[in-house]
JSON list of C-alpha atoms in Angstrom, two decimals:
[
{"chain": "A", "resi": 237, "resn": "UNK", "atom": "CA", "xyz": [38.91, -1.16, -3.58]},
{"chain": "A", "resi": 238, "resn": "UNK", "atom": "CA", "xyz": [37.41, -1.47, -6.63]},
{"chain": "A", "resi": 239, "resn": "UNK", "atom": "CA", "xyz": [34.01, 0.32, -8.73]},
{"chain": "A", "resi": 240, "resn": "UNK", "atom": "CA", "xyz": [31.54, -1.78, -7.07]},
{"chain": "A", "resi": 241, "resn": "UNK", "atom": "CA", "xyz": [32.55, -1.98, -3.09]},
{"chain": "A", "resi": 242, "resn": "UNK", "atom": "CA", "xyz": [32.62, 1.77, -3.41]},
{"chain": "A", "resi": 243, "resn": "UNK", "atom": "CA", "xyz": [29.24, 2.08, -4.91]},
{"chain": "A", "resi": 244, "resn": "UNK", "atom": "CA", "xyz": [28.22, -0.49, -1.84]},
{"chain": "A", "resi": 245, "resn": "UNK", "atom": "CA", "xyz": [29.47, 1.59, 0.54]},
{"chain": "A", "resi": 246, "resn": "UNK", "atom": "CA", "xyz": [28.11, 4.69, -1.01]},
{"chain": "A", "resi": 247, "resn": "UNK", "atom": "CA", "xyz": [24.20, 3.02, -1.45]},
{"chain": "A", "resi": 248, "resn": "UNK", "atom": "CA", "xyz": [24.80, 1.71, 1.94]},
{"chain": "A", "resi": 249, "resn": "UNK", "atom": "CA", "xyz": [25.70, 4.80, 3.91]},
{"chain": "A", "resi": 250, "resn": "UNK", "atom": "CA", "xyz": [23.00, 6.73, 1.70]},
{"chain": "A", "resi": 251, "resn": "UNK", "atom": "CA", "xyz": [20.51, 4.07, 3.13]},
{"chain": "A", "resi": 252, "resn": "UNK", "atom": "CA", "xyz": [21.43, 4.50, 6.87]},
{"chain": "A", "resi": 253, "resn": "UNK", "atom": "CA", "xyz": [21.04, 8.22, 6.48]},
{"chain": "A", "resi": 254, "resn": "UNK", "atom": "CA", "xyz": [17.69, 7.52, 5.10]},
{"chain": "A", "resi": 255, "resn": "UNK", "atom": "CA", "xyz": [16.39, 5.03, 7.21]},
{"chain": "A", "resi": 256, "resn": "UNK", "atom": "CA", "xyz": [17.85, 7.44, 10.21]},
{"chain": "A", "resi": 257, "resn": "UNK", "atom": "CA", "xyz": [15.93, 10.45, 8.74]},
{"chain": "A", "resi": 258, "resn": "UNK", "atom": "CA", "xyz": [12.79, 8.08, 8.77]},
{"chain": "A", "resi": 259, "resn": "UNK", "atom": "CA", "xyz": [13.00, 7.69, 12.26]},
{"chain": "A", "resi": 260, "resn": "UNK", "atom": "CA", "xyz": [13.91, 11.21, 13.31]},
{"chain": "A", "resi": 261, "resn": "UNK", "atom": "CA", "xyz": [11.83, 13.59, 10.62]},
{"chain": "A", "resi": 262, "resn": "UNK", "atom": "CA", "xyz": [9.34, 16.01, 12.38]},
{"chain": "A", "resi": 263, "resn": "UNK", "atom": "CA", "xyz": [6.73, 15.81, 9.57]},
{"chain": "A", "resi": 264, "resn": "UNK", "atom": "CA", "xyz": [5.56, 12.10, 8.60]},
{"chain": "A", "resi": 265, "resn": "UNK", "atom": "CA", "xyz": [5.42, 13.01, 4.61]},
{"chain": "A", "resi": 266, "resn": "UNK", "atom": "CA", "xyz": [9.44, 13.67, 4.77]},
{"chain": "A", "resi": 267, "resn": "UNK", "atom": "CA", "xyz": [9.71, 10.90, 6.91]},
{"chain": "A", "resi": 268, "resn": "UNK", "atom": "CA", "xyz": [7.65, 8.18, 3.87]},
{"chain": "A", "resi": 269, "resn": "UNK", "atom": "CA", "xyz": [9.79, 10.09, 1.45]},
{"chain": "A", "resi": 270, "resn": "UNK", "atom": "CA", "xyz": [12.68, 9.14, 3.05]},
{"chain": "A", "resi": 271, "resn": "UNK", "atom": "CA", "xyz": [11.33, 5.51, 3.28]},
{"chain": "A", "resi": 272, "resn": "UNK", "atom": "CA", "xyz": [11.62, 5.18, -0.14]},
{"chain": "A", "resi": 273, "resn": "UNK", "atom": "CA", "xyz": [15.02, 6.81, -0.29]},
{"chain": "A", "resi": 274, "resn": "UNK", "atom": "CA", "xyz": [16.11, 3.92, 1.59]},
{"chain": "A", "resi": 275, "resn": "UNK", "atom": "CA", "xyz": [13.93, 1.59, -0.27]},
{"chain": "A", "resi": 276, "resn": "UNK", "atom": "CA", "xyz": [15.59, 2.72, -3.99]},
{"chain": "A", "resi": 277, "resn": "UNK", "atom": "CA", "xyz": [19.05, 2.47, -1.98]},
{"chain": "A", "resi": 278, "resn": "UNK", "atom": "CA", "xyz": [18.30, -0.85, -0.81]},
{"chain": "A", "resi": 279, "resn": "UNK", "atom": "CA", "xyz": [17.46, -2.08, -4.44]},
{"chain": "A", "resi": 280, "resn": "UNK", "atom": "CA", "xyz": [20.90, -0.42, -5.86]},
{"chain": "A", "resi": 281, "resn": "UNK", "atom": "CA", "xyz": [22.34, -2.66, -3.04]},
{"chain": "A", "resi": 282, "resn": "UNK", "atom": "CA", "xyz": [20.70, -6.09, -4.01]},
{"chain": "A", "resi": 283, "resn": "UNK", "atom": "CA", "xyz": [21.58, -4.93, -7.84]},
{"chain": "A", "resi": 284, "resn": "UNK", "atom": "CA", "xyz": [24.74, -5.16, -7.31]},
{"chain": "A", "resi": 285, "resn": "UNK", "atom": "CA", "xyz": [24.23, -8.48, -5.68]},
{"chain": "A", "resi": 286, "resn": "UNK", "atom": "CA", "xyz": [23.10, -9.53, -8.83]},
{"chain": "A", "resi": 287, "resn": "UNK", "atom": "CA", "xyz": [19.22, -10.50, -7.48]},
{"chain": "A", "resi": 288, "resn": "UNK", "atom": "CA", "xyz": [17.73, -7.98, -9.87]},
{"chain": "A", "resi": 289, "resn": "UNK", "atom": "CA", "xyz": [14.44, -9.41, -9.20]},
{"chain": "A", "resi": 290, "resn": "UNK", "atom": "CA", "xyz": [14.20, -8.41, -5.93]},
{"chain": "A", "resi": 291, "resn": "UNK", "atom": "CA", "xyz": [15.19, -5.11, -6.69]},
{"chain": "A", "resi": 292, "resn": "UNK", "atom": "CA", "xyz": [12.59, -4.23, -8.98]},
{"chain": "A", "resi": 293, "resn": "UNK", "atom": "CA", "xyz": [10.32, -6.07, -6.85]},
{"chain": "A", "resi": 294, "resn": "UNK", "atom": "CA", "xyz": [10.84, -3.74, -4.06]},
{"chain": "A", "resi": 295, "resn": "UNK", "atom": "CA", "xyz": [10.44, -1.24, -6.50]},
{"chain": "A", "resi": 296, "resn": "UNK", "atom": "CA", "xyz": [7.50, -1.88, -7.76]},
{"chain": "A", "resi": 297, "resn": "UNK", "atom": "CA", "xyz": [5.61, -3.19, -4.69]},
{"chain": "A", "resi": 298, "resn": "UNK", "atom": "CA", "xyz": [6.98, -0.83, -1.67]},
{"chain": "A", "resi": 299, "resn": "UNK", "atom": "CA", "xyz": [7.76, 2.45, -3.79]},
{"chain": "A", "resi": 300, "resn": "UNK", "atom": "CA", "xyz": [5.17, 1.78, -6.22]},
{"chain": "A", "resi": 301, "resn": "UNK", "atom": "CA", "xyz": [2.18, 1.05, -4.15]},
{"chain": "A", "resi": 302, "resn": "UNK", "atom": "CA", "xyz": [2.78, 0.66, -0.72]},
{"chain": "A", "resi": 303, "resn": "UNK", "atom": "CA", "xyz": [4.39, 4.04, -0.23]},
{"chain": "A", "resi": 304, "resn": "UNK", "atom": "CA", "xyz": [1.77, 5.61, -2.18]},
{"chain": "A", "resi": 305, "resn": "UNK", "atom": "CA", "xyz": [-1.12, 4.18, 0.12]},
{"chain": "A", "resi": 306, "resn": "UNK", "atom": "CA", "xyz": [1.24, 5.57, 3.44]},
{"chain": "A", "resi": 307, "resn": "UNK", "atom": "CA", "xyz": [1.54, 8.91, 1.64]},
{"chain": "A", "resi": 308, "resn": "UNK", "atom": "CA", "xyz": [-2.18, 9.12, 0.56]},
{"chain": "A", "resi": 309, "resn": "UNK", "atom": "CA", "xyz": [-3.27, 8.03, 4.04]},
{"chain": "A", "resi": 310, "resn": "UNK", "atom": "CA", "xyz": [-0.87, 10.67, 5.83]},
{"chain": "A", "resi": 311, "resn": "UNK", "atom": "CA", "xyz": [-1.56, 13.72, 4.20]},
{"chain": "A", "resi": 312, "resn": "UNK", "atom": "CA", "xyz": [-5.29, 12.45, 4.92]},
{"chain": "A", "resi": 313, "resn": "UNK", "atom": "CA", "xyz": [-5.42, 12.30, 8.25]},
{"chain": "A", "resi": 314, "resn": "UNK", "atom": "CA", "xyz": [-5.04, 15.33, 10.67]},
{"chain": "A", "resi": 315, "resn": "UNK", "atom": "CA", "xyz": [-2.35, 13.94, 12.77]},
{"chain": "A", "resi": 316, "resn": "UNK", "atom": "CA", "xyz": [-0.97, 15.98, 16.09]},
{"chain": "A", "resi": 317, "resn": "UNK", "atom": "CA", "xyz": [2.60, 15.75, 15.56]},
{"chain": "A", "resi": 318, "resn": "UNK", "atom": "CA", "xyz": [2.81, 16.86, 19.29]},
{"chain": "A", "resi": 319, "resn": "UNK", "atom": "CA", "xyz": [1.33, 13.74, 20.44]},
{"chain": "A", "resi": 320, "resn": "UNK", "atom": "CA", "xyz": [2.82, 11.43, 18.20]},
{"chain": "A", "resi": 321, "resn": "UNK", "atom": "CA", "xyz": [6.48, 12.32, 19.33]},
{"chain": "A", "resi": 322, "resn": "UNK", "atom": "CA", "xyz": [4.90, 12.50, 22.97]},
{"chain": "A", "resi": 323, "resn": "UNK", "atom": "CA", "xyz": [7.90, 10.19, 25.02]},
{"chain": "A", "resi": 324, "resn": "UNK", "atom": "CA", "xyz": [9.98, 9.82, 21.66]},
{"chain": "A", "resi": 325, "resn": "UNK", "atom": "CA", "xyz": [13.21, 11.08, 24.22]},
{"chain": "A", "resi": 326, "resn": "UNK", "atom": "CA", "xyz": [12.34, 9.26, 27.19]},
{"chain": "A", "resi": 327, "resn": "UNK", "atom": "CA", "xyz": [12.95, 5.80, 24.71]},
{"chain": "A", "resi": 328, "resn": "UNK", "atom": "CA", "xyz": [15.41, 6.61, 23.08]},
{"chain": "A", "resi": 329, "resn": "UNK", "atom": "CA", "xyz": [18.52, 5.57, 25.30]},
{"chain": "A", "resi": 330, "resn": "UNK", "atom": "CA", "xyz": [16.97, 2.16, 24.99]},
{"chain": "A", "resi": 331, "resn": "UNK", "atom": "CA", "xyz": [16.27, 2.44, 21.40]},
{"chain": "A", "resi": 332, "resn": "UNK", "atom": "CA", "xyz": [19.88, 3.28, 20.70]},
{"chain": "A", "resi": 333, "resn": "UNK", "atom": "CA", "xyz": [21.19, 0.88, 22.59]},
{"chain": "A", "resi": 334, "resn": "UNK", "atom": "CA", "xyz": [19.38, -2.09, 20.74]},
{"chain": "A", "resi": 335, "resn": "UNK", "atom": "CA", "xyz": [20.49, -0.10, 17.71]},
{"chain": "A", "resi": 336, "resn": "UNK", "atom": "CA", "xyz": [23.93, -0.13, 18.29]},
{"chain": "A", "resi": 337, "resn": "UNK", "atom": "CA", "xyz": [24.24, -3.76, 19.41]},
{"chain": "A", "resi": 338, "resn": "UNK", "atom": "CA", "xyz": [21.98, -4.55, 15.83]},
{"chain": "A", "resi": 339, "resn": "UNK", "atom": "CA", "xyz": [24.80, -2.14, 14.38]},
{"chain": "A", "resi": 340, "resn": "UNK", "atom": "CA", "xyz": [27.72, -3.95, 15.79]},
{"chain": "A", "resi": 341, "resn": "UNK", "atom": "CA", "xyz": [25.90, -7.78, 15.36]},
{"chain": "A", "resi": 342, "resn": "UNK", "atom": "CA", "xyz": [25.84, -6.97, 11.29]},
{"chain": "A", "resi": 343, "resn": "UNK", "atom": "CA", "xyz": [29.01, -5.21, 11.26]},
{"chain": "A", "resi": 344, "resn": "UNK", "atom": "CA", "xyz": [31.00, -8.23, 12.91]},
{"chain": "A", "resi": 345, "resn": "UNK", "atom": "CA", "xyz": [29.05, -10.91, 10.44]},
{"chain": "A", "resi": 346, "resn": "UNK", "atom": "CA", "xyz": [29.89, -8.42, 7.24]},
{"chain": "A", "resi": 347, "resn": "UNK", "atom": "CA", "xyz": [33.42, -7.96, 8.14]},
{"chain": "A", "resi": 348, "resn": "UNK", "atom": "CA", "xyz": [33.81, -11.99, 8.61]},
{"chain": "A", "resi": 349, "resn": "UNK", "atom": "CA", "xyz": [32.73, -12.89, 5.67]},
{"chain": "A", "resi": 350, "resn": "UNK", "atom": "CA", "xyz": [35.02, -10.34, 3.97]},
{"chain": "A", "resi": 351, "resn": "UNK", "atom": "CA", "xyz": [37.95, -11.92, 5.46]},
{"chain": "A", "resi": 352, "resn": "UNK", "atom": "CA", "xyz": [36.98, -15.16, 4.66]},
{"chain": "A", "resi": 353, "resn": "UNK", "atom": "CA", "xyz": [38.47, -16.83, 1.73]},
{"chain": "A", "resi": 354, "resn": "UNK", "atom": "CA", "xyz": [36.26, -18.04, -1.44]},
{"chain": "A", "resi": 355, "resn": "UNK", "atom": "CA", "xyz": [35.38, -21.59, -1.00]},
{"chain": "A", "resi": 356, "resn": "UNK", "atom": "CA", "xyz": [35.79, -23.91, -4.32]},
{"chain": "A", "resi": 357, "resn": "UNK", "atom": "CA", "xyz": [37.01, -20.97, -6.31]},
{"chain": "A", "resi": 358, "resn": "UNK", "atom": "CA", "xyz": [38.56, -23.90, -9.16]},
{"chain": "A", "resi": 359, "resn": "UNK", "atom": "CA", "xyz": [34.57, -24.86, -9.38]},
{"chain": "A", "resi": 360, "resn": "UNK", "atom": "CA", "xyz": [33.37, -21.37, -10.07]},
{"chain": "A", "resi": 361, "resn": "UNK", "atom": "CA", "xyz": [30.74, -21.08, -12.65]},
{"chain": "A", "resi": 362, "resn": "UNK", "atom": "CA", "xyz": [32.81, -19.19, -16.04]},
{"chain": "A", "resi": 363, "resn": "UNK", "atom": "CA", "xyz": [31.51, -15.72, -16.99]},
{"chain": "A", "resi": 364, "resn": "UNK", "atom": "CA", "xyz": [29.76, -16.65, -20.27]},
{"chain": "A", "resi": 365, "resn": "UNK", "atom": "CA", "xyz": [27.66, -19.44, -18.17]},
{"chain": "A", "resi": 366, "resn": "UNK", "atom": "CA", "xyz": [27.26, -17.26, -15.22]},
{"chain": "A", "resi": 367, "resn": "UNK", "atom": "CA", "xyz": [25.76, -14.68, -18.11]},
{"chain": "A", "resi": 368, "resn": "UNK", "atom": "CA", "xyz": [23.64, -17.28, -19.46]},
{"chain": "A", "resi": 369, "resn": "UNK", "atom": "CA", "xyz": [21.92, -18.22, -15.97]},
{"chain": "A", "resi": 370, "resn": "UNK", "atom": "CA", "xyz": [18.41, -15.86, -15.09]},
{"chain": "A", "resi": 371, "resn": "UNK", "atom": "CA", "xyz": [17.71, -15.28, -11.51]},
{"chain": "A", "resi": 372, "resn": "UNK", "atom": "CA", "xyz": [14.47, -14.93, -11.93]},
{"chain": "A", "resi": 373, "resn": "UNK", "atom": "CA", "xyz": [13.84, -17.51, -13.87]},
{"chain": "A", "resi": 374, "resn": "UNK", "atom": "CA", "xyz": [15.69, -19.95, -11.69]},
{"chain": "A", "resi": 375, "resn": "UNK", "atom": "CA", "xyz": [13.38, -18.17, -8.96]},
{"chain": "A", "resi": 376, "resn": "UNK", "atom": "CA", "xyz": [10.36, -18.81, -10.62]},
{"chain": "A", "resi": 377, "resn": "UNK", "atom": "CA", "xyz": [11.15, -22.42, -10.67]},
{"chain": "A", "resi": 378, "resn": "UNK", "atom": "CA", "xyz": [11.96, -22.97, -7.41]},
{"chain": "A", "resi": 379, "resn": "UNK", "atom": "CA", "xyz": [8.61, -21.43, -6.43]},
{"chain": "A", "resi": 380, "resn": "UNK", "atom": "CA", "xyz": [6.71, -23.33, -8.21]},
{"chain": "A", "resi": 381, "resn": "UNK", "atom": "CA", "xyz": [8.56, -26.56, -7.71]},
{"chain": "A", "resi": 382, "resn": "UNK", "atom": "CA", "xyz": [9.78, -26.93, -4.19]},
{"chain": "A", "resi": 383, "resn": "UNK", "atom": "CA", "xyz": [8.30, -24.24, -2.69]},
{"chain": "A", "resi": 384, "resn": "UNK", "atom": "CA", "xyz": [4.74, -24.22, -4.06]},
{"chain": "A", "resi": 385, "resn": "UNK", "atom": "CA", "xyz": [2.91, -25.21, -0.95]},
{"chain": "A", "resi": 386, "resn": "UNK", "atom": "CA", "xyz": [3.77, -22.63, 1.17]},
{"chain": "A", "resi": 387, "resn": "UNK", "atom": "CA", "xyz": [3.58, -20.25, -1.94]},
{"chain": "A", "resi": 388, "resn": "UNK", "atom": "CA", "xyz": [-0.66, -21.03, -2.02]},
{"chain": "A", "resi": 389, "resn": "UNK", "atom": "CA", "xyz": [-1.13, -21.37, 1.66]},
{"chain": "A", "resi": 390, "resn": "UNK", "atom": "CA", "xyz": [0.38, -17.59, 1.87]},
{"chain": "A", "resi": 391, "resn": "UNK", "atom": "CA", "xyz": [-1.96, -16.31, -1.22]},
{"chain": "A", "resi": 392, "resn": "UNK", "atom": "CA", "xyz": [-4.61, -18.02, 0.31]},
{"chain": "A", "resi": 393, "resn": "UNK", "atom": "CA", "xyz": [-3.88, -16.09, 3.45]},
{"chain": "A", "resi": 394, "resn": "UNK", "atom": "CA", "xyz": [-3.38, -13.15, 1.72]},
{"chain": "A", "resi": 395, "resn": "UNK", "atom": "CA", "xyz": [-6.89, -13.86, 0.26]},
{"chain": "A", "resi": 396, "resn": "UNK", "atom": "CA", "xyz": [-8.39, -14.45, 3.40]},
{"chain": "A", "resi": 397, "resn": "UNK", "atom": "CA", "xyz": [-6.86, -10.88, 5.04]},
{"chain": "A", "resi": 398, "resn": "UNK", "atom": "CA", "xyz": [-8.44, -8.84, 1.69]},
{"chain": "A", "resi": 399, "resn": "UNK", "atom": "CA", "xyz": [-11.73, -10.68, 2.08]},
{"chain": "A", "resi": 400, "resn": "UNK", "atom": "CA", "xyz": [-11.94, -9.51, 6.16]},
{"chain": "A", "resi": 401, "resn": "UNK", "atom": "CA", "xyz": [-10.76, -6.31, 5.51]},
{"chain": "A", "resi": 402, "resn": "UNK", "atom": "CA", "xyz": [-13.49, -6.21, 3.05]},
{"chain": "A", "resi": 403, "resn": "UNK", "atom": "CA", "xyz": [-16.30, -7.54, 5.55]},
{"chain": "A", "resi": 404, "resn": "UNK", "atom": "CA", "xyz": [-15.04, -5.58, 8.67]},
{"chain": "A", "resi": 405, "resn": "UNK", "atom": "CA", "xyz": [-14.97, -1.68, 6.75]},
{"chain": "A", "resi": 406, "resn": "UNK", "atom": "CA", "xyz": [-18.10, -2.53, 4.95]},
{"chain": "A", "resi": 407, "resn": "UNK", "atom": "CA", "xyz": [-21.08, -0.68, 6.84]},
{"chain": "A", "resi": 408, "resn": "UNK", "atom": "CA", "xyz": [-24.68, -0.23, 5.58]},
{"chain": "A", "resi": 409, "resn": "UNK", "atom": "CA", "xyz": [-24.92, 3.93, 5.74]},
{"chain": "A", "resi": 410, "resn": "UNK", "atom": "CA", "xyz": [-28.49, 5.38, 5.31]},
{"chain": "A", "resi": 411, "resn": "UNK", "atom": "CA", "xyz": [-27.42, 8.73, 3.26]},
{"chain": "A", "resi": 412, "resn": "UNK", "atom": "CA", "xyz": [-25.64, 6.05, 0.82]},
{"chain": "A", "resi": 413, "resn": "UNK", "atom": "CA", "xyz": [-27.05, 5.91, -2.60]},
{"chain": "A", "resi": 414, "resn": "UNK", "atom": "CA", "xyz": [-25.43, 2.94, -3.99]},
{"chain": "A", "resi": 415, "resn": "UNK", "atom": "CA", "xyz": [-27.62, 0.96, -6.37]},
{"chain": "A", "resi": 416, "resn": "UNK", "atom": "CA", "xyz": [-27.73, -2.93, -6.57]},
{"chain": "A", "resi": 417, "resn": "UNK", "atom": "CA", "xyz": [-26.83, -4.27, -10.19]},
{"chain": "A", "resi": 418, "resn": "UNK", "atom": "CA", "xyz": [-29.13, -7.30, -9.04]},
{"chain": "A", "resi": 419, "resn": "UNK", "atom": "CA", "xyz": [-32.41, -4.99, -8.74]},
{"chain": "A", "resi": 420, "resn": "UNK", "atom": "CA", "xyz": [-31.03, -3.18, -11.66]},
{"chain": "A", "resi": 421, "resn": "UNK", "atom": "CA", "xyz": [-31.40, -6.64, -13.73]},
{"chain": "A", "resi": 422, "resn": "UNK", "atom": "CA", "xyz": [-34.44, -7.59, -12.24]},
{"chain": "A", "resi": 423, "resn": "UNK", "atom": "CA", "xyz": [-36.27, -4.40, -13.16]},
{"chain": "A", "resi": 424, "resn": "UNK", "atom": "CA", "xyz": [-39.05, -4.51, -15.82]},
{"chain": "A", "resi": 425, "resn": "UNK", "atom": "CA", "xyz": [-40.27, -1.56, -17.72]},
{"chain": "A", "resi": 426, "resn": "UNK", "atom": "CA", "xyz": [-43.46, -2.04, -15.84]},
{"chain": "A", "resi": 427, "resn": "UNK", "atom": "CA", "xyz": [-42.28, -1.11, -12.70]},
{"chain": "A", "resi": 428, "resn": "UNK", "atom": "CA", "xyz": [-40.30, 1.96, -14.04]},
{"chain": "A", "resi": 429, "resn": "UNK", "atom": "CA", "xyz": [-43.19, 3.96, -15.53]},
{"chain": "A", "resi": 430, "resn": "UNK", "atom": "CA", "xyz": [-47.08, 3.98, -15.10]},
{"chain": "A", "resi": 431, "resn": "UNK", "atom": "CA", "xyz": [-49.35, 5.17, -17.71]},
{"chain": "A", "resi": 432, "resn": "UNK", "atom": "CA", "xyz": [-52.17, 7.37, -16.67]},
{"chain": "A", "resi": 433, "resn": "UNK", "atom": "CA", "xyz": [-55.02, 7.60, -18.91]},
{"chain": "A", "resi": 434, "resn": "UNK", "atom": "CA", "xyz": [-56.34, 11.65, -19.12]},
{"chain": "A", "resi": 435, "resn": "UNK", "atom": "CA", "xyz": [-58.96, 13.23, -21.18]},
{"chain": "A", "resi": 436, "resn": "UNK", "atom": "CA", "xyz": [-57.33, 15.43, -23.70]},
{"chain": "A", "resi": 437, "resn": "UNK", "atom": "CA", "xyz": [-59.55, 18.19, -22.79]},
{"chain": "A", "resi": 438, "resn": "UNK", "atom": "CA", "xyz": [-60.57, 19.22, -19.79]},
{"chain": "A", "resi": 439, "resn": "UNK", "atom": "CA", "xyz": [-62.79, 22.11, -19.17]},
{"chain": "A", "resi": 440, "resn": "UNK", "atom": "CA", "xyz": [-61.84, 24.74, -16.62]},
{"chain": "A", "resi": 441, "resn": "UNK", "atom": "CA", "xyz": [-64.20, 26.19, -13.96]},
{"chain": "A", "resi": 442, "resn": "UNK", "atom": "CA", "xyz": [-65.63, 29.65, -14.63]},
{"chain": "A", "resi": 443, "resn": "UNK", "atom": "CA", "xyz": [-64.55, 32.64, -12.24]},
{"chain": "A", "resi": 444, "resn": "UNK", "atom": "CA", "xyz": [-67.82, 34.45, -11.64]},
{"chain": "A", "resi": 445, "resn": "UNK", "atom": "CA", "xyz": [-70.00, 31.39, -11.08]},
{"chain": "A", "resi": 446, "resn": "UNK", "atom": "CA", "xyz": [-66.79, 30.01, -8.37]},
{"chain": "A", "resi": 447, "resn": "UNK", "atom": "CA", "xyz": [-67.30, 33.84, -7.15]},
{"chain": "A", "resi": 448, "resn": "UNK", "atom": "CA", "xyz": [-70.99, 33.55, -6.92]},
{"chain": "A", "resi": 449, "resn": "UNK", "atom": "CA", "xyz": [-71.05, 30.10, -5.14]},
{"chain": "A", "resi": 450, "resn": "UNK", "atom": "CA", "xyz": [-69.05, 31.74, -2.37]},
{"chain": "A", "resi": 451, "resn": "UNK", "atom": "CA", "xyz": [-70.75, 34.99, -1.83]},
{"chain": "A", "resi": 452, "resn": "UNK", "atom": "CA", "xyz": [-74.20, 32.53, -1.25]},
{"chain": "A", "resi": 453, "resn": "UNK", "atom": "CA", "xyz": [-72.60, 30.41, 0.91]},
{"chain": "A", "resi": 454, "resn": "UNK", "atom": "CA", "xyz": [-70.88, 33.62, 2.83]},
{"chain": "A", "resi": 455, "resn": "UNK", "atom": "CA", "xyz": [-74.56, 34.85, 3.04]},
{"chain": "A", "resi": 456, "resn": "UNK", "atom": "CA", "xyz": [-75.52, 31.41, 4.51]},
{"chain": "A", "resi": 457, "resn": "UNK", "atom": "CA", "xyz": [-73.07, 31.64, 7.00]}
]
């Protein structure tokens, strides 16, 4: 067995423990954490399968953004942990059970292709080529050239989610005090101030005669 099946086996059973400590974790921030334990394991795994793009992708995306938002969102929200794992047992025989025959499904395609032979190992690609060629740029081309179509219809569903996401959280709230850049241009400096034209001097009423007026009219009374 040589360096890199043991580091496959080593990122791979590193991954299952993950990705069974996801499942089984009592409090759902250890459980995300151990979502992206799995997630770096699984992008050791597709290193070594040389698609380093996809590695960093996952990276970047999942563990860089995605896993934030779940954390952020978690530790958030008040969740009863009693509730959540309310009839986690009473599943579980059938859970494991579709587990195990997942478990044994990959295991039997994995070992074939082990055992298999290389095909057309005369017309393999030299090292110095083979260290020549990028996956991602190769990647990038097939994107954009055969697969370009589908590429736009998905950002323009992706667009489409974002702008309805958008539309269904927004909500007019009265104690809001958001301002509208469009009244904000339209204001004039007439509108923001009004000038109020005062005498500078103003003379102020005497005591005794304001005393005097109400003693006659108390008298009247």
């Amino acid at each position: 067995m040589d360096a890199r099946t043991g580091l496959f086996y080593v990122f791979a059973a590193v991954l299952l423990f993950a990705a069974f400590r996801v499942i089984t974790a009592r409090n759902p921030v250890h459980a995300a954490l151990f979502l992206v334990l799995a997630f770096f394991q699984a992008a050791a795994v597709w290193i070594l399968l040389k698609a380093e793009f996809l590695a960093i992708t996952l990276v970047l995306v999942y563990v860089g953004a995605v896993m934030v938002l779940f954390l952020f969102v978690v530790m958030m929200l008040d969740i009863n942990l009693d509730s959540v794992r309310k009839g986690f047992w009473k599943h579980f025989p059938l859970a494991g059970t579709v587990g195990a025959i997942i478990a044994l499904e990959m295991s039997y395609v994995l070992m074939g292709g082990f055992r298999e032979p290389p095909q057309n190992a005369a017309a393999a690609v030299p090292g110095e080529l083979a260290a020549q060629v990028s996956n991602t740029k190769e990647l990038g081309k097939m994107l954009y050239s055969q697969f370009v179509y589908p590429l736009e219809i998905a950002a323009v569903i992706l667009l489409v989610a974002i702008i309805a996401a958008i539309a269904l959280t927004l909500r007019q709230r009265k104690d809001s005090k958001s301002i509208n850049p469009a009244d904000q241009v339209r204001v004039k400096a007439q509108d923001r101030i009004r000038l109020v034209k005062m005498s500078p001097v103003v003379a102020a009423p005497s005591v005794a005669a304001g005393a005097t007026t109400a003693s006659v009219e108390d008298k009247k009374s």
